[in-house]
XYZ file of C-alpha atoms in Angstrom:
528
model
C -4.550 -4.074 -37.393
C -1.825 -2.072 -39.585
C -0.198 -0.331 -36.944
C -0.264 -3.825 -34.329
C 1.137 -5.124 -37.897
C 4.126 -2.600 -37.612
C 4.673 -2.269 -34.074
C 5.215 -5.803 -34.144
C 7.945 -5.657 -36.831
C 9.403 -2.857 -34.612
C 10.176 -5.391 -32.127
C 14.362 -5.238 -31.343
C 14.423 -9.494 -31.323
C 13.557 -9.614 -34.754
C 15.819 -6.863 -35.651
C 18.674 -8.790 -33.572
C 17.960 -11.963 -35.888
C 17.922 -9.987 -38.744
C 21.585 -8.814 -37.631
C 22.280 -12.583 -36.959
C 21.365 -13.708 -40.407
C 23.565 -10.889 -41.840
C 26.549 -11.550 -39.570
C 26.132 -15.246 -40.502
C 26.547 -14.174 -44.598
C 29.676 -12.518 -43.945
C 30.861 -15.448 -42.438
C 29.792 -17.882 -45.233
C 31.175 -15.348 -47.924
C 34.804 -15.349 -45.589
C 34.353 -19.141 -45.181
C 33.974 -19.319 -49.516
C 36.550 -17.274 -49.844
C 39.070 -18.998 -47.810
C 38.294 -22.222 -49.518
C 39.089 -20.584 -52.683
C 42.239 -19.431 -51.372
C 44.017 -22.103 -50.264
C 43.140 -23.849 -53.372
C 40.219 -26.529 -51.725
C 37.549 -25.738 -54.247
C 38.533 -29.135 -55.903
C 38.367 -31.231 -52.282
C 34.801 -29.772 -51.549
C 33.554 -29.020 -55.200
C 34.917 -31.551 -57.366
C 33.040 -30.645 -60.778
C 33.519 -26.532 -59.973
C 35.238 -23.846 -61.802
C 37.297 -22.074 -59.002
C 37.649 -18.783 -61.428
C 34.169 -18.340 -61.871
C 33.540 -19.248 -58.355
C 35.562 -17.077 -56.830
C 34.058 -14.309 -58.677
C 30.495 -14.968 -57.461
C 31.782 -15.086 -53.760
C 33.488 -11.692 -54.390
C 30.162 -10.158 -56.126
C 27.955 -11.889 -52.528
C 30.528 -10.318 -50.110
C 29.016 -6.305 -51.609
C 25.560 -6.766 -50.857
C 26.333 -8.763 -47.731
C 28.394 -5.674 -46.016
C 25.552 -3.616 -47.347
C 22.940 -6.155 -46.025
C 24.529 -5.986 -42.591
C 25.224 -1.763 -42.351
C 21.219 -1.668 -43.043
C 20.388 -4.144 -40.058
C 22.736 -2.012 -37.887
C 20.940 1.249 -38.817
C 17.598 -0.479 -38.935
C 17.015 1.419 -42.670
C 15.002 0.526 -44.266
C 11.986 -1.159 -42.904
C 12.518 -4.789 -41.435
C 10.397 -6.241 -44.254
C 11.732 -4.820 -46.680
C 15.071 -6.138 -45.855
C 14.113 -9.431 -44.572
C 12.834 -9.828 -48.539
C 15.999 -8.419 -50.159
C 18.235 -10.535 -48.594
C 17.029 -13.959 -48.643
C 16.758 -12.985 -52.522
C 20.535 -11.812 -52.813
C 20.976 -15.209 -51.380
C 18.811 -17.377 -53.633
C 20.746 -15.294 -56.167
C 23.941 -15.763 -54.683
C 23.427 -19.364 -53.640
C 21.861 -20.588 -56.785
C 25.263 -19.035 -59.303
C 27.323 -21.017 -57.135
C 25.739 -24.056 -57.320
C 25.824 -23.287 -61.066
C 29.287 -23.348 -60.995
C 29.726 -26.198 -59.030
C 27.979 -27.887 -61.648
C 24.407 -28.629 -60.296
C 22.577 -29.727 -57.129
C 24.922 -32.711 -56.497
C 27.406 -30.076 -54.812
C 25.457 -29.690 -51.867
C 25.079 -25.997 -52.030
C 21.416 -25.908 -52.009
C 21.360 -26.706 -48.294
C 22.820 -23.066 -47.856
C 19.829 -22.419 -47.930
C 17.653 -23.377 -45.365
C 19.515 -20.880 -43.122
C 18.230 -17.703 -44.357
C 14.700 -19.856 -44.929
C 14.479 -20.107 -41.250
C 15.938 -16.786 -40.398
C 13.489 -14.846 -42.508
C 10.348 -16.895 -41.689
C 11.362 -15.942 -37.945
C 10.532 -12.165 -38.533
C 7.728 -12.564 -41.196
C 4.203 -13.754 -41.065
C 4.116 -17.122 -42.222
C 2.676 -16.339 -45.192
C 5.425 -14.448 -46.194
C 7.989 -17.148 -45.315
C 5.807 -19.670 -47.102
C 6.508 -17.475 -50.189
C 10.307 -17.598 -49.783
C 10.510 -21.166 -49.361
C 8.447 -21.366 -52.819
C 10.958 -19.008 -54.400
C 13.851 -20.899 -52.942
C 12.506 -23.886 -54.599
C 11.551 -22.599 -57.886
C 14.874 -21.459 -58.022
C 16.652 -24.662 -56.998
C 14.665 -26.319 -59.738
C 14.350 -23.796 -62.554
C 18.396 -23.310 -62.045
C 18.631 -27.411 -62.128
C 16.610 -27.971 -65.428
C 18.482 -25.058 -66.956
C 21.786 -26.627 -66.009
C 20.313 -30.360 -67.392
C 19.233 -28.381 -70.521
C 22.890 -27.646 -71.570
C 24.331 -31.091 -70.491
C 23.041 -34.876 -69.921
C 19.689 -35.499 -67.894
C 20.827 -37.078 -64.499
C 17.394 -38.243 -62.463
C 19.116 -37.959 -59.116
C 19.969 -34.343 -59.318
C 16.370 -33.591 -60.177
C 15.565 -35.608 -57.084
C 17.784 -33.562 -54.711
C 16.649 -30.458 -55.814
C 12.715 -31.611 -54.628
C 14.606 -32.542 -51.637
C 15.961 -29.022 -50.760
C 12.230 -27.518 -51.690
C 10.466 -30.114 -49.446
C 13.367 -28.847 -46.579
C 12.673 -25.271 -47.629
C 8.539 -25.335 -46.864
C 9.141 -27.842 -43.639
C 11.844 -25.449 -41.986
C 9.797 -22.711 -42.729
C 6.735 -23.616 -41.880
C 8.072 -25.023 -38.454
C 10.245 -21.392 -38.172
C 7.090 -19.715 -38.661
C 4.936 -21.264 -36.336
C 7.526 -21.533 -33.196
C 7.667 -17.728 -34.437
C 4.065 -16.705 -34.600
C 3.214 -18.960 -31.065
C 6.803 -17.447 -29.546
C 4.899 -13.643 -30.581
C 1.967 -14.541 -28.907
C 3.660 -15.602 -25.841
C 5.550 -12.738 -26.100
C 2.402 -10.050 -26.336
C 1.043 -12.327 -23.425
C 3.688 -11.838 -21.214
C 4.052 -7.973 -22.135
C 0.334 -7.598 -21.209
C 0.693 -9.510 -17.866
C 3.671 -7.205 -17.711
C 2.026 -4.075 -18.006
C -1.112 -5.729 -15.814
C 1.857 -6.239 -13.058
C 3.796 -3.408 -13.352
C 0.204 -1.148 -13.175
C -0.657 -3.512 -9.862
C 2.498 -3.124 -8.456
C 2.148 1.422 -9.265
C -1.234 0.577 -7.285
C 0.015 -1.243 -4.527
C 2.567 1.079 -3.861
C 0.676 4.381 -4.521
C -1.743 2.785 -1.339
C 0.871 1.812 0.723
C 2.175 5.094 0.487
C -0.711 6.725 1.157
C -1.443 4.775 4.363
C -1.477 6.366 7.682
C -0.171 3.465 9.423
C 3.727 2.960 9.061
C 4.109 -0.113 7.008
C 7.682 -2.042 6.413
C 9.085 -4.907 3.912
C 11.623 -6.762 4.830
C 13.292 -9.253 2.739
C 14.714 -12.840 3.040
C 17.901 -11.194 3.630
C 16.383 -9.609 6.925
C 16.983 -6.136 5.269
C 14.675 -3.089 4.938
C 13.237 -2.586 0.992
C 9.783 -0.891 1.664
C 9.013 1.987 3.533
C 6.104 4.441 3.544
C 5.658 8.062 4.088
C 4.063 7.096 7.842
C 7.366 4.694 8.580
C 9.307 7.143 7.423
C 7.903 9.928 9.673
C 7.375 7.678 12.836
C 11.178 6.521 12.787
C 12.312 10.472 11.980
C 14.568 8.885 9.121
C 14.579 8.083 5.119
C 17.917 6.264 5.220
C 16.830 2.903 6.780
C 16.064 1.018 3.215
C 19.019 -1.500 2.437
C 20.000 -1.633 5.928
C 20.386 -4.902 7.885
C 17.033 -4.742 10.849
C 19.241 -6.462 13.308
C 21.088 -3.011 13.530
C 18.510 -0.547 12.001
C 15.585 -1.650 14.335
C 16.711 -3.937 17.109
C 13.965 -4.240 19.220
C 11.816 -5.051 15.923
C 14.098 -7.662 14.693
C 13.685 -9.286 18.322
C 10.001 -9.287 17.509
C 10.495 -10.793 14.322
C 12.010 -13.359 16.171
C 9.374 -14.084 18.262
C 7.016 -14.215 15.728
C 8.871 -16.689 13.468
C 9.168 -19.323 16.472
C 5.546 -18.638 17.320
C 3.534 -17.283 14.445
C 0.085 -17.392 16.417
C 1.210 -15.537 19.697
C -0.622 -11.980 20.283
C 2.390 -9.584 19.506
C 3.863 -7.153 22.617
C 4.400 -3.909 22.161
C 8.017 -2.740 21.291
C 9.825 0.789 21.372
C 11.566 1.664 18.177
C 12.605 4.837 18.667
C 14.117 6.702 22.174
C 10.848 8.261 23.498
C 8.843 7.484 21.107
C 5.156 5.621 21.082
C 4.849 2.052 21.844
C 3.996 -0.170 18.696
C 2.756 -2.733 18.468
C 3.739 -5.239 14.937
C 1.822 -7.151 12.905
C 3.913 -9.480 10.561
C 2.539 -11.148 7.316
C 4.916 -13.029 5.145
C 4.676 -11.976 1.259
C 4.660 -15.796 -0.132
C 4.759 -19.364 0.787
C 8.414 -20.058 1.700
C 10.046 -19.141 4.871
C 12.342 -17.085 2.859
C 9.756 -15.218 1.595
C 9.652 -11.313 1.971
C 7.581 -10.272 5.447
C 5.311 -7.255 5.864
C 5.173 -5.145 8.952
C 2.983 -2.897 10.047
C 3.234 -0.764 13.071
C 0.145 0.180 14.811
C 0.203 2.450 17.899
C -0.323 0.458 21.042
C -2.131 2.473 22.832
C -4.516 3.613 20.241
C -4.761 -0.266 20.030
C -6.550 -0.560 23.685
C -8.127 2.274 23.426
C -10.457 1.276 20.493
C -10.301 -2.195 22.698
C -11.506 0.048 25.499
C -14.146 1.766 23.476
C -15.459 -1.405 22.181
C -16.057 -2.644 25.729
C -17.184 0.604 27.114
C -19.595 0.543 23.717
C -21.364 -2.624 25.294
C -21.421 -1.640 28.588
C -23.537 1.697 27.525
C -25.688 -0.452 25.515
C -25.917 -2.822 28.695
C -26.352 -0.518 31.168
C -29.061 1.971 29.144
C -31.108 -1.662 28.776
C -30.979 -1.563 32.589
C -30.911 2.155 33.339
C -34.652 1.978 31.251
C -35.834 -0.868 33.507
C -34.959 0.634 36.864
C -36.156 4.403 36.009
C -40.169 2.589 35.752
C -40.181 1.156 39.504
C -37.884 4.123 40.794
C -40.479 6.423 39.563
C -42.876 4.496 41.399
C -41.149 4.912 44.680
C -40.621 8.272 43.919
C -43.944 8.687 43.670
C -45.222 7.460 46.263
C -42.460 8.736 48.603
C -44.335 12.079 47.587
C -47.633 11.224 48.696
C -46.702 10.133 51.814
C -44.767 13.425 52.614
C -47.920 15.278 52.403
C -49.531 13.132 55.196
C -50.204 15.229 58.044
C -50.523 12.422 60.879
C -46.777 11.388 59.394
C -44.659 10.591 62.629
C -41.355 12.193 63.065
C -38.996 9.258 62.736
C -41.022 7.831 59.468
C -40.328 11.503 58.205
C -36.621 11.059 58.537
C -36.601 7.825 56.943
C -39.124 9.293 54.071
C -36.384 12.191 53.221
C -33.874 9.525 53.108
C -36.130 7.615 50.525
C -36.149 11.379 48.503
C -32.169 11.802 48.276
C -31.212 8.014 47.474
C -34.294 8.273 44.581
C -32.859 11.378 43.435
C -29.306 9.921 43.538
C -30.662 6.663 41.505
C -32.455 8.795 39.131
C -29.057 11.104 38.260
C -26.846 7.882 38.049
C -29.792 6.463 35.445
C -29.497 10.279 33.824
C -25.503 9.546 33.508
C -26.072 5.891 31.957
C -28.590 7.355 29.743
C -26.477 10.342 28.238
C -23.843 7.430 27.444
C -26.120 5.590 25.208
C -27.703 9.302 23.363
C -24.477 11.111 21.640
C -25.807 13.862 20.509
C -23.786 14.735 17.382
C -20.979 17.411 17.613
C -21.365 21.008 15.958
C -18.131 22.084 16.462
C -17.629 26.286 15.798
C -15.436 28.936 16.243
C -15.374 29.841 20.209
C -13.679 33.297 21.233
C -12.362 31.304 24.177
C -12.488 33.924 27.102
C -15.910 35.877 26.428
C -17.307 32.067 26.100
C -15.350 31.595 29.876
C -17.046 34.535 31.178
C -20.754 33.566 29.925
C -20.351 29.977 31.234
C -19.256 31.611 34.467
C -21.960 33.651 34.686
C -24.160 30.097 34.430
C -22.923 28.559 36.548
C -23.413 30.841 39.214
C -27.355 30.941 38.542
C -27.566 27.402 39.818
C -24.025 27.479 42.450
C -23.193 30.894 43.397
C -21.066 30.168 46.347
C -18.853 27.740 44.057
C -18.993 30.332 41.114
C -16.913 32.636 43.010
C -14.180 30.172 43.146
C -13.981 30.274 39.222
C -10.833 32.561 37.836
C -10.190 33.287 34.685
C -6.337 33.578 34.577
C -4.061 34.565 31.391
C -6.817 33.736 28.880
C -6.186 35.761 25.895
C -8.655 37.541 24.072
C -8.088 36.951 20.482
C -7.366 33.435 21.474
C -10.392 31.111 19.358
C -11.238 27.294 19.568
C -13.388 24.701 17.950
C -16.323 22.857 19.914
C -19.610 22.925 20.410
C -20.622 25.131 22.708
C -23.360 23.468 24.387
C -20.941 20.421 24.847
C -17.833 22.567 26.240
C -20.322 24.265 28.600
C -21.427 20.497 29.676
C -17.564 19.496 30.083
C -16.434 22.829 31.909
C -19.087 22.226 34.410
C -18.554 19.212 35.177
C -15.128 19.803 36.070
C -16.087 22.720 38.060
C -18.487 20.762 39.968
C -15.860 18.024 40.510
C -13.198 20.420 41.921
C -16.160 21.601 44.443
C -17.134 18.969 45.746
C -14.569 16.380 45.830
C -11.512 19.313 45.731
C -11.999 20.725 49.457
C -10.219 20.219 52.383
C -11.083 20.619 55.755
C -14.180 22.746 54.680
C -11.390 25.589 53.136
C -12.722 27.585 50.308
C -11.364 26.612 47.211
C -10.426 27.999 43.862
C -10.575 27.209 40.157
C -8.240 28.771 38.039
C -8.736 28.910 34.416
C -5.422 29.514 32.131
C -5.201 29.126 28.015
C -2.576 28.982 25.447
C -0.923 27.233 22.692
C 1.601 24.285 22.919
C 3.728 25.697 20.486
C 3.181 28.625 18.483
C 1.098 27.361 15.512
C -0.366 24.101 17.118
C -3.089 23.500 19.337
C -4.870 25.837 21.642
C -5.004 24.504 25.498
C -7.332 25.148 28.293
C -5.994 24.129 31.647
C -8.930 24.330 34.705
C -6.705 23.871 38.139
C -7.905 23.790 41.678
C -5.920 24.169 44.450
C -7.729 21.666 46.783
C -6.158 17.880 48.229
C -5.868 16.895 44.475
C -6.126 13.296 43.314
C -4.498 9.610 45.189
C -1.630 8.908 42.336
C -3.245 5.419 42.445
C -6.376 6.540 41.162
C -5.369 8.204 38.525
C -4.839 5.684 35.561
C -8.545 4.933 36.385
C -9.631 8.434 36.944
C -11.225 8.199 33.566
C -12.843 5.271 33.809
C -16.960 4.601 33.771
C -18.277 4.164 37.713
C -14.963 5.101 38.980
C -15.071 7.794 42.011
C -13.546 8.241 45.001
C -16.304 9.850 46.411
C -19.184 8.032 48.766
C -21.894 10.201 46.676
C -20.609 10.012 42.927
C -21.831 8.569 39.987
C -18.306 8.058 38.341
C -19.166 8.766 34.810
C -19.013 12.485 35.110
C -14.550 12.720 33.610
C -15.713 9.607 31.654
C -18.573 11.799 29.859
C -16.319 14.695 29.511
C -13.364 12.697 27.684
C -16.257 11.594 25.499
C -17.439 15.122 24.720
C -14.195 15.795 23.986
C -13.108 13.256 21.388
C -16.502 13.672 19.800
C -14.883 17.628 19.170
C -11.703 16.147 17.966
C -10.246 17.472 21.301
C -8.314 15.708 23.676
C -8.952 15.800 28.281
C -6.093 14.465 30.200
C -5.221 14.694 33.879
C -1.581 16.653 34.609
C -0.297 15.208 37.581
C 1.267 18.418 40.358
C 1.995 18.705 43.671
C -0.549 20.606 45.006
C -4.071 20.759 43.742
C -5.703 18.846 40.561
C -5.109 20.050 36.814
C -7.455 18.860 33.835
C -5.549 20.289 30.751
C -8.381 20.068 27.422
C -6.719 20.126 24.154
C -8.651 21.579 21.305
C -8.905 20.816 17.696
C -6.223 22.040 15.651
């Protein structure tokens, strides 16, 4: 309670109205003293003694310079000067009115002024007190006077008059004083509440990955995170007009402003950099209000649109992948039990193995829907990348020898490591093996698979490229080469590139098709 008592008589207004009420005592002693000399005591003070007047101006003016240096050095403590000087004043004020003879010269009113200025920077309490000590004094100095000379009735009267002032402007002082410090601590705790917020707010905005803008009502930049900062390569855009800054977002802005509820297009901020696509949010009610922009990447945009989809059409199609594998393992069986039928005529045999292969095909294509909906988890490890190549080789030549010899390893390194789980790269490296053989010939030529590794840059992320030199891919199949149930072939499933993408982001890695002349190259970017 003692130290909220002192911080609050720390505070610089009430040491700025304790300067005021000391500024304002210099000017009353000047204002005195002028009177005096140019010889008006008699116009404004009939019944005074302009000697002994003078003299008790002269003996105010000390203390008031002194009053005034100690407000300016704050020294000593605000209380304790707040009390000393409204008593040099009582002091001060109550001589003169002695020698203007009494109450009747209007001095007393003098004051109220320091009442009010001292019950502004004091408890109330406090101020309470000095308008009692005001008043005693007016009084005690009154009856003193009345004591030496005749009784006068109206003097006594005025004197109750200046106490009754005294308490009212104090007490009204003290409580605009005590509700203005209470406002006051109010507002510095919503102010500290605000300013904390506001450390918050931009402490998270900072810290977001996606590039987030303000821009004010003036259709400047003001706000700009770490992720803006590195997606538009520059720090120096804050302050600058977005009409020259960021064209092709201003004409966005534009768009959005005449049609607030329109799906946003993507726009191109920066030459050769990623599409964006903005979201706008204004910061307040008023169309002048601040507007908030943030920048996703468009084409991580559809593709979580395209996972979604592709999410529901596993679910979908492992609902009816379960449904058809009962019945096809029916017909499977009983294709089986009619092949072993020895009076089984020739042409019914021909039509049987055709029942065998388009069950079998069924059953991998329900396989393939199946593996969609069960993701095994990834446990990603350290791969020494060509000894791994050579065992995975050596696989898949126990189930395809005559393709295995088409598999080269070519300018793999040997200290050269990876992250993935090697079960999983095993599953995607033969699947793009068995897509180069089968789909990759021409004209029944034998066909080869070459295998080269590396690093983009030196530092960043290790690459495996797997290249075939066979007819290579239609350039308008290729933005759907990745697709589910996409193939070009009569006998594919389409979901084996789909499954290997999918193996590949579940290893943080990244499988993309390199379009070249000759051949087809499948380039699989590994973790960092």
């Amino acid at each position: 309670m003692e130290s909220r008592e002192r911080s609050r008589f720390l505070d610089p207004e009430d040491w700025r109205i304790l300067i005021t009420l000391a500024a304002y005592r210099l000017v009353l002693v000047v204002l005195l003293g002028g009177i005096h000399f140019f010889a008006l005591v008699p116009y404004f003070f009939d019944r005074a003694d302009p000697a002994q007047f003078f003299a008790i101006v002269v003996v105010y003016a000390l203390p008031a310079l002194a009053l005034l240096a100690a407000a300016l050095l704050r020294q000593p403590s605000l209380r304790a000067q707040a009390h000393f000087s409204f008593v040099i004043d009582t002091l001060a004020i109550v001589a003169m009115m002695a020698a203007a003879k009494g109450v009747s010269s209007g001095l007393g009113v003098l004051l109220i002024t320091p009442a009010v200025g001292c019950s502004l920077v004091l408890p109330l309490r406090l101020g309470l007190l000095h308008a009692a000590i005001g008043t005693f004094a007016v009084f005690g100095s009154e009856l003193w006077r009345q004591s030496l000379n005749r009784y006068e009735a109206s003097d006594i009267t005025n004197a109750g008059l200046i106490g009754l002032m005294l308490f009212a402007t104090s007490l009204g002082a003290g409580a605009v004083a005590q509700r203005a410090r209470k406002s006051e601590a109010l507002a510095a705790r919503f102010g500290s509440d605000l300013a904390s917020l506001s450390r918050l707010n931009e402490r998270i905005v900072e810290s977001m990955e996606t590039p987030v803008l303000v821009i004010d009502e003036e259709r400047r930049l003001r706000v700009q995170n770490a992720a803006g900062r590195r997606l538009l390569a520059t720090p120096a855009l804050d302050g600058r007009p977005l009409a020259t800054a960021l064209p092709a977002l201003s004409a966005a802005l534009d768009r959005w402003q005449e049609a607030p509820n329109l799906d946003p297009r993507p726009v191109n901020l920066t030459s050769g950099g990623p599409e964006l696509l903005p979201r706008f949010t204004r910061l307040g009610y008023n169309a002048w209000a601040p507007v908030l922009v943030l920048l996703d990447d468009a084409a991580r945009v559809r593709e979580q649109a395209q996972q979604l989809k592709l999410a529901a059409l596993g679910r979908l199609s492992a609902g009816i992948a379960h449904e058809i594998r009962n019945p096809l393992s029916a017909i499977r069986h009983a294709g089986q039990l009619l092949a072993e039928s020895p009076a089984l005529p020739g042409e019914d045999q021909r039509l049987l193995d055709m029942i065998q292969r388009h069950t079998t095909r069924i059953d991998k294509i329900v396989e393939d829907v199946l593996r969609l909906s069960r993701r095994d988890a990834a446990v990603p490890q350290t791969i020494a990348l060509r000894s791994f190549l050579e065992r995975c080789i050596a696989t898949w030549s126990e189930g395809c020898p005559n393709g295995a010899r088409a598999v080269q390893i070519d300018g793999v390194g040997e200290a050269l490591t990876v992250r993935f789980d090697p079960d999983q790269l095993q599953q995607v490296l033969h699947n793009l093996w068995q897509n180069s053989v089968e789909h990759g010939a021409v004209d029944g030529r034998a066909l080869t698979v070459r295998l080269t590794a590396g690093r983009l840059s030196p530092g960043q992320r290790p690459y495996l490229d797997v290249a075939d030199d066979g007819g290579g891919i239609p350039s308008s199949a290729r933005e759907q080469l990745f697709e589910p149930f996409f193939t070009l072939a009569r006998r594919g499933t389409g979901l084996g590139l789909y499954l290997s993408r999918e193996i590949c982001e579940y290893n943080q890695a990244r499988l993309t098709h390199l379009p070249t002349e000759t051949g087809t190259r499948f380039r699989l970017i590994f973790a960092a």
